[in-house]
Coordinates of C-alpha atoms in Angstrom, one line a residue:
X1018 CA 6.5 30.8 2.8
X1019 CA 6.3 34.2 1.9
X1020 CA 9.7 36.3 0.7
X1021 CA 10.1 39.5 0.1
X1022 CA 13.6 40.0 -1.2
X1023 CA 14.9 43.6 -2.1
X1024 CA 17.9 44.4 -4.0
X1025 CA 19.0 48.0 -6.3
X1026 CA 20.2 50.1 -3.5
X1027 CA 23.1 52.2 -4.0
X1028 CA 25.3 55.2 -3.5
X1029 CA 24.6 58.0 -6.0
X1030 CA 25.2 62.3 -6.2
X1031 CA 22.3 64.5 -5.7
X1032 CA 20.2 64.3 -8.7
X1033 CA 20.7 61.0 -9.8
X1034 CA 18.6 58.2 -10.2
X1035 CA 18.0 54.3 -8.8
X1036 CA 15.5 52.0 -9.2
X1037 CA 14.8 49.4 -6.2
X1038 CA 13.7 45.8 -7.2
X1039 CA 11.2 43.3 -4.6
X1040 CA 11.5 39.9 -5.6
X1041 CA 7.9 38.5 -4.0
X1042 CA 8.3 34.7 -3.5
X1043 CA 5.1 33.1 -2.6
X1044 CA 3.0 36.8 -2.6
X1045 CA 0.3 37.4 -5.4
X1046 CA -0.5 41.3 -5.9
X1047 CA -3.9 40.1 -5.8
X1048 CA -3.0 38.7 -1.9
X1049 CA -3.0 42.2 -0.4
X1050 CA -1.2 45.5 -0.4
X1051 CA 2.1 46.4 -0.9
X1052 CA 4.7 49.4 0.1
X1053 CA 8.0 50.8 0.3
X1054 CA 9.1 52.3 3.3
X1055 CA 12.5 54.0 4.7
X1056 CA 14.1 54.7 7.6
X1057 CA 16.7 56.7 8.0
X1058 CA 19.5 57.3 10.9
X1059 CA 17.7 58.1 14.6
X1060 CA 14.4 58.4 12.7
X1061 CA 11.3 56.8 12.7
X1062 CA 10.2 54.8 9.6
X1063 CA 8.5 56.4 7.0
X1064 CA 6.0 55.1 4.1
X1065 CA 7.5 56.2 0.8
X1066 CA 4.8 54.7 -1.5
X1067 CA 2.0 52.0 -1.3
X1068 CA 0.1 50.4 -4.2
X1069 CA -3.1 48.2 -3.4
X1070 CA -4.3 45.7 -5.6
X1071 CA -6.0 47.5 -8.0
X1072 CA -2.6 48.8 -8.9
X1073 CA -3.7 51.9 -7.5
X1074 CA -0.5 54.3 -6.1
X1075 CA -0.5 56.2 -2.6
X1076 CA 2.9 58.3 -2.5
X1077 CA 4.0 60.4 0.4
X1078 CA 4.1 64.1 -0.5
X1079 CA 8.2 64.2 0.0
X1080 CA 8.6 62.0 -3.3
X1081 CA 5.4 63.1 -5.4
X1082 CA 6.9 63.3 -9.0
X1083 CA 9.9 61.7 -8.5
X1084 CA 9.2 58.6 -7.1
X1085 CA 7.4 56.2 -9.3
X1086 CA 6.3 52.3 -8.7
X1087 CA 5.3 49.9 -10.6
X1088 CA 5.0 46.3 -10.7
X1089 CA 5.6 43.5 -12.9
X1090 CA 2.7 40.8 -12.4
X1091 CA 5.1 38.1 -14.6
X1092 CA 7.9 38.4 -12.4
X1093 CA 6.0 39.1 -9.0
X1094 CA 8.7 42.0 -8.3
X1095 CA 7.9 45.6 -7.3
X1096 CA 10.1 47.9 -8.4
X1097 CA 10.8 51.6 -7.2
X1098 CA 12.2 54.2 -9.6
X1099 CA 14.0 56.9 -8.1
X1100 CA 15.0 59.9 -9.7
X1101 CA 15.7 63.6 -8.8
X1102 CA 17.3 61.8 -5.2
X1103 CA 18.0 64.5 -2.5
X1104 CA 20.6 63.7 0.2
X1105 CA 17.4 63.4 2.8
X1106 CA 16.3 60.1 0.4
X1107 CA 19.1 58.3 2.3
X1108 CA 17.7 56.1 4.1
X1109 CA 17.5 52.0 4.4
X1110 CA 14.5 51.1 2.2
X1111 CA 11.9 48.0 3.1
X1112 CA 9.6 46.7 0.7
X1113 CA 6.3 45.2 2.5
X1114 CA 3.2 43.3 1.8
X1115 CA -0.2 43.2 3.8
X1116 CA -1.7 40.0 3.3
X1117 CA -5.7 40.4 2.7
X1118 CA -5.6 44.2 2.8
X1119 CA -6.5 45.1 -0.4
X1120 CA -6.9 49.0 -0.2
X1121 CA -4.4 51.3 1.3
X1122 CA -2.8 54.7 0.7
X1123 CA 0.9 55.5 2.3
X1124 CA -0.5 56.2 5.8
X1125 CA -3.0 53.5 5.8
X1126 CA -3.2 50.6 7.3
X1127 CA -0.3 51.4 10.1
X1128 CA 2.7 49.7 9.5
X1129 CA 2.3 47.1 12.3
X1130 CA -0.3 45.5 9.7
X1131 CA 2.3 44.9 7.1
X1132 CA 2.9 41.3 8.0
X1133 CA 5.6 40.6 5.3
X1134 CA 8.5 42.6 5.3
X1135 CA 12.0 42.3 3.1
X1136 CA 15.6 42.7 4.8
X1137 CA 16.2 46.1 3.4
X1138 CA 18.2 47.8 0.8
X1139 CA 20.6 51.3 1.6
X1140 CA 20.2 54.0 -0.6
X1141 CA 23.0 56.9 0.3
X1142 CA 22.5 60.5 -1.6
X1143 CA 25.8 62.4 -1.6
X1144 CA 25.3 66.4 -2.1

């Protein structure tokens, strides 16, 4: 059974730095895509990054050079640094996997094709 289990989130100032771990139980990178998204309060949720399984990055133009994933094949876990946070990176974060997709950018596939999803992990930015 697949799991998808996120953990790193936080409370930092404006201008400091976290990194978000996803622990993928049961999901090869090989299997399909993966992403981060967020949502924040009262909006809709957003893709932050996706990486397909060429390792290849898709990042959303709000956290282009200072947002950077990566992944460790040994211990199956993608991992999301964050650094230069603004207080409009608050947000609950989701990691999620695509099984059999095996291109994709931040926008694409819709988020409705991510069939894997983690619980979440909230990251607050104080100003």
């Amino acid at each position: 059974q697949v799991q998808l289990v996120e953990s790193g989130g936080g409370s930092v100032q404006a201008g400091g730095s976290l990194t978000l771990s996803c622990a993928a139980h049961e999901f090869a990178f090989s299997s399909g895509c993966m992403a981060w998204f967020r949502q924040a309060p009262g909006k809709e949720r957003e893709g932050v990054v996706s990486v397909d399984t060429s390792g290849s990055p898709s990042y959303a133009d709000s956290v282009k050079g200072r947002f950077t994933i990566s992944r460790d094949n040994a211990k199956n876990t993608l991992y999301l640094q964050m650094n230069s946070l603004k207080p409009e990176d608050t947000a609950m974060y989701y990691c999620a996997a695509a099984g059999a997709i095996f291109w994709c950018s931040v926008t694409d596939p819709p988020q409705y094709e991510y069939n894997y999803w983690g619980q979440g992990t909230q990251v607050t930015v104080s100003s």
